[in-house]
XYZ file of C-alpha atoms in Angstrom:
619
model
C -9.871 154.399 197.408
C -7.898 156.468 195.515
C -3.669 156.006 195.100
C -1.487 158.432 196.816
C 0.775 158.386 193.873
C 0.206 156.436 190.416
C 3.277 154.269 190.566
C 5.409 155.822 192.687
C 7.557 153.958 195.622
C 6.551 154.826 198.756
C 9.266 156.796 200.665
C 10.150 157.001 204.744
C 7.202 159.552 204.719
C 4.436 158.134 203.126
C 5.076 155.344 205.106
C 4.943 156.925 208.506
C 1.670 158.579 207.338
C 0.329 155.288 206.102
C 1.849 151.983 207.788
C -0.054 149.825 205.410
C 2.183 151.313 202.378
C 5.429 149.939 203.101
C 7.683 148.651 206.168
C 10.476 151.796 206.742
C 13.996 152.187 205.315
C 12.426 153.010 201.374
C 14.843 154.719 199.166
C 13.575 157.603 197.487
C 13.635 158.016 194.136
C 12.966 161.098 191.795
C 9.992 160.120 188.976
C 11.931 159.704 185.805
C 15.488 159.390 187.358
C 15.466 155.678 186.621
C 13.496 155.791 183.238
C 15.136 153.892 180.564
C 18.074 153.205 182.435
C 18.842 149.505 182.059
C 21.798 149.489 184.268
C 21.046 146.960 187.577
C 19.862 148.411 190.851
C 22.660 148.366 193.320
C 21.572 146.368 197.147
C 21.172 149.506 198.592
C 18.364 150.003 196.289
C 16.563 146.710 197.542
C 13.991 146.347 200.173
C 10.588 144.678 200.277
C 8.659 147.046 197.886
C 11.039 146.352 195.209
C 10.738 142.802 195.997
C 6.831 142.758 195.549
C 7.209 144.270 192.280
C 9.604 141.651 191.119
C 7.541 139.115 192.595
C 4.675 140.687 191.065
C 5.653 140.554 187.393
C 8.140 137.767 187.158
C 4.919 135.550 189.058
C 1.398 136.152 190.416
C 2.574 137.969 193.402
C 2.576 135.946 197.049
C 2.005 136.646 200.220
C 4.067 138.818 202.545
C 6.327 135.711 203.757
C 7.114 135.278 199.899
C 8.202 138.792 199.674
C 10.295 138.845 202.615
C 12.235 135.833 201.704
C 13.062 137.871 198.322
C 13.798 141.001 200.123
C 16.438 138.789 202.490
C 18.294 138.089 199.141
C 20.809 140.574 197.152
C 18.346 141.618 194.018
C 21.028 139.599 191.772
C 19.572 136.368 193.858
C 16.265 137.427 193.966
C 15.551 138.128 190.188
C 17.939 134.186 189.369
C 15.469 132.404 192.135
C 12.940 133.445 189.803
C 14.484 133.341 186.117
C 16.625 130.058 186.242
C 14.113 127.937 187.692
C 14.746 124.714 186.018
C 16.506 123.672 189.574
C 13.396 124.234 191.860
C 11.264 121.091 192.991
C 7.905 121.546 191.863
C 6.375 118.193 192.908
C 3.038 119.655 194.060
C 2.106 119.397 190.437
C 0.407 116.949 189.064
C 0.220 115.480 185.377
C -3.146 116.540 183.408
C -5.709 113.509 184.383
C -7.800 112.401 181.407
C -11.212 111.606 181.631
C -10.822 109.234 178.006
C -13.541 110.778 176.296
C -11.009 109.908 173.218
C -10.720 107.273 170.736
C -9.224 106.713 167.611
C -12.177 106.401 165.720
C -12.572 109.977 166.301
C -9.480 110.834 163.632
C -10.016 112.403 160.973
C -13.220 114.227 162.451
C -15.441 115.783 159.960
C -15.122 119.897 160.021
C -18.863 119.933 160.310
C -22.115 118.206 161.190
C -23.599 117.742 157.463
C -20.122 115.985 156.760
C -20.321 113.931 159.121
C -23.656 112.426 158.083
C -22.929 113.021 154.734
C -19.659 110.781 154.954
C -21.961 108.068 156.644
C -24.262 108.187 154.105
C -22.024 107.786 151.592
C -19.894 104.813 153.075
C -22.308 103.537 155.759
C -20.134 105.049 158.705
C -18.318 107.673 160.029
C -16.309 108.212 163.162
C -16.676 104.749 164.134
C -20.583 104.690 164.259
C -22.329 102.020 161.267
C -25.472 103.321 159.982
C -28.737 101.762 161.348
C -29.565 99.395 158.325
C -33.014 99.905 158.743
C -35.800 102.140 160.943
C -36.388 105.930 161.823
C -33.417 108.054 161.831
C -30.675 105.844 160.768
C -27.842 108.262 160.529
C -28.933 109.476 164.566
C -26.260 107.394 166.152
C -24.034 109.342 163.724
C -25.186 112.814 164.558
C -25.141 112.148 168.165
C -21.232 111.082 167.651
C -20.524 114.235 166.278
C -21.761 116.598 168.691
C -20.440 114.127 171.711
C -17.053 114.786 170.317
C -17.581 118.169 170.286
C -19.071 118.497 173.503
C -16.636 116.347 175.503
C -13.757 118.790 173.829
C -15.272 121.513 175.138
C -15.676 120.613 178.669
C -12.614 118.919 178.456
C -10.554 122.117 177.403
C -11.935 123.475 180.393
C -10.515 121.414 182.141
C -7.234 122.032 180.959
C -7.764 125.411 181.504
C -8.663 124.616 185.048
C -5.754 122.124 185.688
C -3.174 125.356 184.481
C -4.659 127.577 186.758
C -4.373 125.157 189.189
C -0.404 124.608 188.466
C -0.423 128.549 188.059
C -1.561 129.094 191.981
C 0.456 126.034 193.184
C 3.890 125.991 191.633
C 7.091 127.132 192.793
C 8.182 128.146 189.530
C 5.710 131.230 188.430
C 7.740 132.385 185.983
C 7.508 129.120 183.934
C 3.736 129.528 183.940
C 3.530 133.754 183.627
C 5.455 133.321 180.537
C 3.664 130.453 179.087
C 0.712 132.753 179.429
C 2.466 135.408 177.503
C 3.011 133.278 175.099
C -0.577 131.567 175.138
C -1.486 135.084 174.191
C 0.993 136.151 171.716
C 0.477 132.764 169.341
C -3.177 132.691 170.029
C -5.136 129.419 169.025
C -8.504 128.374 170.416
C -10.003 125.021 171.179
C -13.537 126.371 169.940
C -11.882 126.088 166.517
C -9.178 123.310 167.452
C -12.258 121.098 168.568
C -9.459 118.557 170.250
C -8.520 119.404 173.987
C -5.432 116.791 173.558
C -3.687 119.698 170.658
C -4.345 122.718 173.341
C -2.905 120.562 176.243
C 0.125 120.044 174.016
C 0.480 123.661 173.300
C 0.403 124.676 176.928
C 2.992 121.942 177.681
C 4.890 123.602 174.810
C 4.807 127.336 176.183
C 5.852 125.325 179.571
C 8.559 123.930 178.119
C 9.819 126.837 175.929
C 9.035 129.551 178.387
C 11.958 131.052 178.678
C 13.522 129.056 176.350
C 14.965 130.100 172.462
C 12.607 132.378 170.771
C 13.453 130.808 167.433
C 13.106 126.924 168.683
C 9.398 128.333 169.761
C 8.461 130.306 166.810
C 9.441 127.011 164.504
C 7.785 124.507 167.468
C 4.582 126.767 167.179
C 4.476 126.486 163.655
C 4.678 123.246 163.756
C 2.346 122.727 166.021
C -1.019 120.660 165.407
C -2.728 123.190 167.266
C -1.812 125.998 165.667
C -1.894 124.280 162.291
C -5.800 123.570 162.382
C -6.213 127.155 164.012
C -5.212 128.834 161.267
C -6.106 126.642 158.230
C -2.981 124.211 157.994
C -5.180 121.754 155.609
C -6.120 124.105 153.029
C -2.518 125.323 152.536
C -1.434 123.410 149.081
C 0.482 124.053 146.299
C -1.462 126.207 143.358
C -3.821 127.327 146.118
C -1.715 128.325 148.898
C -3.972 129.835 151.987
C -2.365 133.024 153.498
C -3.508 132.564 157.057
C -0.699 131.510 159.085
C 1.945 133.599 156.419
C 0.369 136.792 156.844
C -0.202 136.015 161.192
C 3.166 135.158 161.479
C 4.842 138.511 160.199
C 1.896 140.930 160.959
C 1.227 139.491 164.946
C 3.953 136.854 165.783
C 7.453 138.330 164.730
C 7.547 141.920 162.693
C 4.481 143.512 162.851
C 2.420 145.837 160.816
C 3.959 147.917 158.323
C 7.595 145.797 157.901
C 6.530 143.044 155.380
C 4.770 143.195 151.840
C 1.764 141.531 149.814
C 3.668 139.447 148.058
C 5.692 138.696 150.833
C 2.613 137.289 152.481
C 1.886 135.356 149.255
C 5.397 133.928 148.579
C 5.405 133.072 152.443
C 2.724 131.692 152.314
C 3.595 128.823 149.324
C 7.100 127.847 151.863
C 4.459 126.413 154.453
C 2.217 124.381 151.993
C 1.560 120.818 152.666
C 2.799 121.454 156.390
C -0.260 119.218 158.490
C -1.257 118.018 161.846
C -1.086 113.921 161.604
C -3.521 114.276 165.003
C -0.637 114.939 167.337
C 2.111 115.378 165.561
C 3.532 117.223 162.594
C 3.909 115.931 158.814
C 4.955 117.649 155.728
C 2.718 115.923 152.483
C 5.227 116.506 149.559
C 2.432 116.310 147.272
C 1.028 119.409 148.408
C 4.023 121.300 149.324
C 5.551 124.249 146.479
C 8.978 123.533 146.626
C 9.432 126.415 143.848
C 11.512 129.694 144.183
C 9.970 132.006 146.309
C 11.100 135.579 146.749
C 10.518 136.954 150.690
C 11.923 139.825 152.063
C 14.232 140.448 149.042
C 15.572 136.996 149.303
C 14.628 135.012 146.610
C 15.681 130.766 147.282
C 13.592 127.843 147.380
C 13.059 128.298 150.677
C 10.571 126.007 152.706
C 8.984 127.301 155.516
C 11.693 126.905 158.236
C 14.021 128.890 156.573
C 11.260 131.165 155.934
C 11.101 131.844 159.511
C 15.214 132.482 159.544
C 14.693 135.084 157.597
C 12.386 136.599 159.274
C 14.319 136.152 162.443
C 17.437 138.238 160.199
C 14.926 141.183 160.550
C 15.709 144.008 162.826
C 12.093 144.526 163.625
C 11.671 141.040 164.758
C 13.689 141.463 167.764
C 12.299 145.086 168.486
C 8.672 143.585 168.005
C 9.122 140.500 170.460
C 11.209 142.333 173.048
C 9.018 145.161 173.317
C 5.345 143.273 173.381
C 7.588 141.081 176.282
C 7.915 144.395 177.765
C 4.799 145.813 177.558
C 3.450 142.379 179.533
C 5.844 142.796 182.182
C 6.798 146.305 182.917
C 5.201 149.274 181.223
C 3.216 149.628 178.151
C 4.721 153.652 177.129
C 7.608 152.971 175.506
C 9.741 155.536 173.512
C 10.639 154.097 169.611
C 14.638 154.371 171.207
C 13.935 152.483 173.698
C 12.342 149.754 171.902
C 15.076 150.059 169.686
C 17.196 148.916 172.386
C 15.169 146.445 173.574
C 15.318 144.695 170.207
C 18.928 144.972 170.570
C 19.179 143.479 173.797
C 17.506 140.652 172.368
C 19.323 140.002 169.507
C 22.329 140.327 171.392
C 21.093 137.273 173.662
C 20.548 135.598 170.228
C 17.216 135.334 170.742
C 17.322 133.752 173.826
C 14.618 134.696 176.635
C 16.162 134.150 180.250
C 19.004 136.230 179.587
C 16.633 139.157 178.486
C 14.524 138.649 181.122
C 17.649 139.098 183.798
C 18.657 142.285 182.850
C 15.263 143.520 182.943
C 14.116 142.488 186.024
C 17.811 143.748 187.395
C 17.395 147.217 185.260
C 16.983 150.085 187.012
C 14.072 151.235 184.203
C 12.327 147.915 185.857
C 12.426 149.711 189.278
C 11.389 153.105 187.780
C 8.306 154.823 188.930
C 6.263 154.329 185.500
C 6.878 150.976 186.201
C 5.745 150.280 189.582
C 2.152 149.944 190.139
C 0.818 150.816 186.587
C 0.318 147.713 185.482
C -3.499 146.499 185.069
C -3.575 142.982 185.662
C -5.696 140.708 182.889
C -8.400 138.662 184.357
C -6.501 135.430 184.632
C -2.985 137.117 186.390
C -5.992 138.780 188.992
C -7.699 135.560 189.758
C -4.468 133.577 190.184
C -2.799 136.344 192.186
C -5.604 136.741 194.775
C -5.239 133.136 195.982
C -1.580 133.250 195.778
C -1.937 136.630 198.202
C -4.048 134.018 200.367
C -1.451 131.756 200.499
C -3.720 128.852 199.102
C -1.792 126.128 197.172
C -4.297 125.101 195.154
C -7.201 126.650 192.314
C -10.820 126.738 194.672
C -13.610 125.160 192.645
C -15.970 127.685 193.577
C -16.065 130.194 191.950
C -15.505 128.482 188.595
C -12.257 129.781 187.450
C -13.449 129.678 183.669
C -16.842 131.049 184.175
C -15.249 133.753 186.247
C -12.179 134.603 184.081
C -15.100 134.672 181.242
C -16.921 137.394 183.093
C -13.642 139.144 183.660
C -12.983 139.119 179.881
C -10.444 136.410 179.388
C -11.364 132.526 178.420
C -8.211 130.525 178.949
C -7.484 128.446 175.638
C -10.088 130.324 173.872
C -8.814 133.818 172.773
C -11.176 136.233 170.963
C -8.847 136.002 167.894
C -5.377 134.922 166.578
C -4.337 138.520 167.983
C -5.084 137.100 171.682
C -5.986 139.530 174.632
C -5.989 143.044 174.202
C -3.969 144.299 177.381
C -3.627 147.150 179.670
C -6.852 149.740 179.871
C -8.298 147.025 177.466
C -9.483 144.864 180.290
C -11.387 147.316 182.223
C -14.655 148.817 181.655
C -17.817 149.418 183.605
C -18.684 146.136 183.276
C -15.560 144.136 184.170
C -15.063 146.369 186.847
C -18.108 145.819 187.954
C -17.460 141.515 187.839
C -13.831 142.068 189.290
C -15.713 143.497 191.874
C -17.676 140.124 192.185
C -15.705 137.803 191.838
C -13.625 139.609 195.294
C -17.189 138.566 196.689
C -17.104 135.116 195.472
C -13.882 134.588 196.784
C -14.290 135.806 200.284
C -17.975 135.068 200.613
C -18.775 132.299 198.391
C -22.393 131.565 197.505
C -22.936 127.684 198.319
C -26.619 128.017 198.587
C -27.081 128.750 194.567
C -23.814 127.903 193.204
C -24.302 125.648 189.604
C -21.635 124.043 188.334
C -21.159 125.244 184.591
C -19.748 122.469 183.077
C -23.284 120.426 184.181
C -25.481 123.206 182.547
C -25.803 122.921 178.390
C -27.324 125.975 176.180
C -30.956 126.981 177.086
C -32.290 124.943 173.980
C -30.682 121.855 174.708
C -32.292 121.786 178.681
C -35.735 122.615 176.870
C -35.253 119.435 174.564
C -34.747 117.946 177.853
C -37.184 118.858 179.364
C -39.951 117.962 176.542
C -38.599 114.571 176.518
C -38.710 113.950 179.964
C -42.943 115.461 179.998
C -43.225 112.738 177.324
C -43.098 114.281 174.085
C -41.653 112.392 170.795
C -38.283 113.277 169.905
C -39.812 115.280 166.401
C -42.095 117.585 168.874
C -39.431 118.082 171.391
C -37.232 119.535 169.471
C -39.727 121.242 167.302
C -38.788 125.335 166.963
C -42.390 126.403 166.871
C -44.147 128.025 170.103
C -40.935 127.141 172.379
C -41.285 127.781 175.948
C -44.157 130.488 177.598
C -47.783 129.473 177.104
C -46.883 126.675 174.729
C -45.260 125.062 177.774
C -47.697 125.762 180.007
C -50.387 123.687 177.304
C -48.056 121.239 176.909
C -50.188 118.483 178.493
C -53.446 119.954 176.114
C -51.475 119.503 172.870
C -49.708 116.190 173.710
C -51.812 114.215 171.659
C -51.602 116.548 168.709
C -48.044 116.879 168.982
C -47.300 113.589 169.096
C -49.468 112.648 165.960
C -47.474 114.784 164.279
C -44.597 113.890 165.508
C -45.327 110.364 163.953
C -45.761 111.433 160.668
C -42.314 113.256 160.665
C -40.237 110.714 162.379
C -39.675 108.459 159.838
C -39.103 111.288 157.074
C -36.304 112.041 159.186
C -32.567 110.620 158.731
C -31.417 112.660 162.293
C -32.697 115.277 164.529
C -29.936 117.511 165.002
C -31.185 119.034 168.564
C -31.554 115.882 170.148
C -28.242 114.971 168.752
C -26.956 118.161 170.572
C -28.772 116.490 173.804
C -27.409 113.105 173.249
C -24.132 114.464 173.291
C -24.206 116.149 176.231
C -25.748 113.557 177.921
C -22.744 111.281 176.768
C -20.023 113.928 177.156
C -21.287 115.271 180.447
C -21.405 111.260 181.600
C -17.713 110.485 180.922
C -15.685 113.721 181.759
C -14.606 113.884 184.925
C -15.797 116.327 187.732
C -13.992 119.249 188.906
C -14.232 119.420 192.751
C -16.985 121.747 194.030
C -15.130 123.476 197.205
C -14.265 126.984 197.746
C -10.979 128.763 198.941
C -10.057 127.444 202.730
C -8.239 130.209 204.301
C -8.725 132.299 207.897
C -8.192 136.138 207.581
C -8.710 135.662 211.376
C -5.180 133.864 212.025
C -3.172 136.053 209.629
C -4.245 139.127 211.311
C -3.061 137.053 214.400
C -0.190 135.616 213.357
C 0.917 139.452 212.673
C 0.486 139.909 216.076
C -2.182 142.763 215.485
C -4.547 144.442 218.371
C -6.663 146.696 216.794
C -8.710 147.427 213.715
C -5.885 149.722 212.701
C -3.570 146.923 212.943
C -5.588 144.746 210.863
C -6.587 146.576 207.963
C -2.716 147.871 207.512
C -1.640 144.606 207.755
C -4.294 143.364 204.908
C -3.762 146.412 202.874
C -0.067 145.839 203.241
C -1.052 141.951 201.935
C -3.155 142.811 198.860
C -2.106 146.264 197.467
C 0.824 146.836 195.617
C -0.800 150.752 195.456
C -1.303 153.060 198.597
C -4.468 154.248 199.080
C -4.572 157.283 200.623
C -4.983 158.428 204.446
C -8.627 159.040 204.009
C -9.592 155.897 202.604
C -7.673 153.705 205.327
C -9.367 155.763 208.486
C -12.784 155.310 206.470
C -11.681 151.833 206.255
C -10.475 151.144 210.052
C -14.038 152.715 210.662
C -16.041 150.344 208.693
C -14.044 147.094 210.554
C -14.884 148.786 213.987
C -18.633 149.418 213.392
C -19.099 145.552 212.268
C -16.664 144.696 215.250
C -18.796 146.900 217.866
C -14.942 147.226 219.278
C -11.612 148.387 217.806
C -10.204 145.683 220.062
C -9.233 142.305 218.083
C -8.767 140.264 220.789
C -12.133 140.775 222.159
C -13.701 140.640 218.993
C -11.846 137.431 218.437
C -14.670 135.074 218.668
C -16.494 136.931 215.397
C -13.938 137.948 213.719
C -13.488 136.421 210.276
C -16.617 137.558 208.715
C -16.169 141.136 209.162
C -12.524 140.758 208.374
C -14.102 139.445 204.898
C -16.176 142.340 204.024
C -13.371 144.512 204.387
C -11.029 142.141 201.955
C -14.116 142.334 199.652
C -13.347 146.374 199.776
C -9.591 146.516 199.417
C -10.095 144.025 196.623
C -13.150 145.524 194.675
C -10.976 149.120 194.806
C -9.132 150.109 191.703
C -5.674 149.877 193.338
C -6.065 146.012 193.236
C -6.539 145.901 189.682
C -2.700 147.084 189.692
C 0.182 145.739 190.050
């Protein structure tokens, strides 16, 4: 399927000659004649297209009921039912439920398995475990604590990650959770690193609660925030020895960017933030460790500490350019001329910093409405998955497919960036291969495989499930886990070398203090026992009685009506007859009504399509 035109609105005409584009009575408008113009669009400007662009970008989209109900408003209404939220009932969603995998014993945890056991051997425990006073591998109970802890974070991160998605499909507020996703991205931390889903479930509540919120209460909240302190190296930030991680991320990727800040600005910086820690949840400053000397920073020189560090930076013209026009580029348009960001930065400042208002006189601008802006946006992995249910109405996140092994194949872990520089974006998330999944995961969605569907979160690393296996045949912990000969023949003999094994086996066992692969099994076993389940059921929804409930008759009918659902793009007139042909040769009939009885499955196929076809990557 290919566009009839990259972006543009579709006018009286292209609507006649395609009814799935857009309902009649679109205003025309000339390709750059809105470009850059921030001035609002008047009512006569407004009609449903415009609407499912706002919707679009200021949410995940909805279906066409949502749009209408926006296109009834002025555009001033609209764009406030969406910005100034705070008002709207949400109570679908639910608080985060814990599966108390936690326990204070866990605090401090050791950064890494030999500390862990070294800490135990040295004091006779660690992490709340004693050391066995006597027999083989008396530090195991140890070793298997460790890698519980960090297997229970792990699956319990994802499902945090699930439970957002979920509140991202099922709240009234989508805003709220589009910009705490911006934000997610823009002050990037990861729970692979964190290793404590209870400091990336604050975080999100924190983007949630600052989404639209002051920029400068967020920047200071983020630095201060035990997640992002362990992410990037809080604890080794002391006076004499001051670690540049968080000083140099948050001028070169969080306010300023590249090019606007010096070395020694990064250095002196860096010394305002010592002794700033995590005290598990919440935030500390150790004097001892904190250089409350002068500092010098952007040719201020005070003995600043790190709040007032971040002031200053928030003095800086090129903050305000920086953050207003990386907000832009995630909701309108990514080509942006260096006046225009220029102006954006000004806009911002002029708000004080303050998000909603920004976001107002965007979504009102006229540049907002321009045709650069309308369908050119690629949407990331999660905004695609979240959007296609919300275009099927559903009010709450599917189980199947896995939302986290899906956005994974997609190119986008929730809660688990690539690096503190989050998600590339734009022509970043497609290639060949992501195409390729987007493409399945449409099939998942419509025709979800039940037969040989695994849950993920019940299904360790390869080597672990081998351990597993060798222990279950019979083998001795020391041969199970043994490296040599895994898997092939060797498995196939396994009953022939048994005895062997296991004599050998012997003779290790007690010169061992732990096994550290059966650790890793242990704690799955343990963390896979206590976390709670995410239900197993895929999407509910009937393509039959939307058709219907549209009133259509014929294939022609139909496939306008669920192109006019899922595409913010036109496809051409070609595509939609080859389309309409497809539906007709599984229907045997162009007739819906008397194709009634069969209906849905076919209707599937062709949602699989429209939704594998590059104009539903856009938005």
């Amino acid at each position: 399927m290919a566009p009839t035109s990259t972006g543009a609105v579709a006018t009286d005409a292209s609507a006649a000659a395609n009814p799935a584009a857009e309902p009649p009575g679109q205003v025309a408008v000339p390709p750059d004649a809105w470009l850059e113009d921030m001035a609002p669009i008047d009512a006569a400007d407004w009609n449903y297209a415009r609407a499912r662009h706002l919707l679009d970008r200021a949410g995940f989209g909805g279906t066409p009921d949502d749009i209408a109900r926006l296109a009834r408003m002025t555009p001033e209404a609209a764009v406030l039912s969406l910005v100034d939220y705070q008002g709207i009932e949400n109570g679908r969603l639910t608080p985060f439920e814990h599966s108390g995998i936690y326990d204070p014993t866990l605090n401090p945890f050791p950064p890494t398995r030999p500390a862990a056991t070294r800490l135990a051997a040295e004091t006779g425990a660690a992490m709340g475990i004693a050391v066995k006073p006597s027999g083989a591998r008396k530090l195991q109970p140890v070793a298997n604590r460790f890698f519980y802890w960090l297997r229970a974070s792990t699956l319990e991160t994802r499902r945090v990650a699930n439970w957002w998605a979920d509140r991202m499909v099922a709240t009234e507020r989508p805003l709220e959770e589009k910009m705490a996703l911006f934000w997610h991205g823009h002050f990037a931390s990861g729970g692979d690193k964190v290793r404590d889903y209870r400091k990336m479930l604050g975080q999100v509540a924190l983007f949630q609660r600052l989404a639209t919120g002051n920029f400068r209460e967020l920047l200071i909240a983020v630095a201060q925030d035990p997640a992002m302190l362990v992410f990037l190296d809080a604890g080794q930030n002391v006076k004499g020895a001051p670690n540049e991680n968080f000083g140099r991320e948050v001028m070169e990727l969080f306010t300023m960017g590249v090019g606007n800040y010096t070395e020694q600005d990064i250095r002196e910086g860096a010394r305002a933030f010592t002794g700033w820690r995590d005290d598990d949840l919440t935030f500390r400053v150790d004097a001892t460790k904190h250089d409350d000397g002068e500092k010098t920073f952007l040719g201020r020189t005070g003995r600043f500490d790190g709040v007032q560090i971040l002031n200053i930076i928030l003095e800086q013209k090129v903050t305000a350019n920086y953050v207003a026009s990386k907000l832009y580029r995630f909701l309108v348009r990514e080509d942006l001329s260096p006046a225009f960001q220029e102006r954006l930065g000004a806009l911002l400042r002029d708000n004080k910093y303050d998000i909603a208002p920004f976001l107002r006189t965007v979504f009102l601008s006229r540049d907002f409405y321009s045709a650069r802006s309308v369908g050119t946006h690629i949407k990331g992995p999660v905004e695609l998955i979240v959007s296609t249910y919300r275009r099927l109405g559903l009010k709450t996140l599917p189980g199947v497919p896995d939302f986290n092994a899906a956005s994974g194949e997609l190119g986008q872990v929730l809660l688990n960036p690539p690096t503190v520089a989050g998600w590339a974006q734009g022509r970043a998330w497609i290639t060949p291969a992501t195409l390729l999944a987007r493409g399945n995961f449409a099939r998942e969605v419509v025709l979800p495989d039940m037969i040989d569907f695994v849950d993920p979160n019940l299904l360790p690393d390869a080597q672990t499930r081998q351990v597993n296996r060798r222990i279950l045949s019979g083998m001795d912990i020391t041969a199970a886990t043994s490296e040599r000969e895994p898997g092939g023949q060797a498995e196939a003999n396994m009953d022939k070398n048994m005895a062997g094994a296991k004599a050998m086996a012997n003779l290790l066992s007690d010169q061992e203090e732990f096994n550290t692969h059966y650790a890793s099994l242990k704690g799955w076993e343990e963390a896979v026992r206590k976390i709670k389940p995410v239900l197993r059921a895929p999407a509910q929804f009937s393509l039959t009685d939307m058709v219907f409930a549209e009133r259509a008759k014929t294939t022609a009918d139909a496939i306008d009506l669920l192109l006019r659902r899922f595409l913010a793009v036109p496809i051409d007139d070609e595509a939609r007859a080859t389309t309409i042909a497809f539906l007709g040769e599984q229907l045997g009939t162009s007739d819906l009504v008397r194709a009634r009885s069969y209906l849905e499955e076919p209707l599937r196929l062709v949602v699989h399509l429209i939704m594998s076809a590059p104009e539903y990557q856009l938005a």
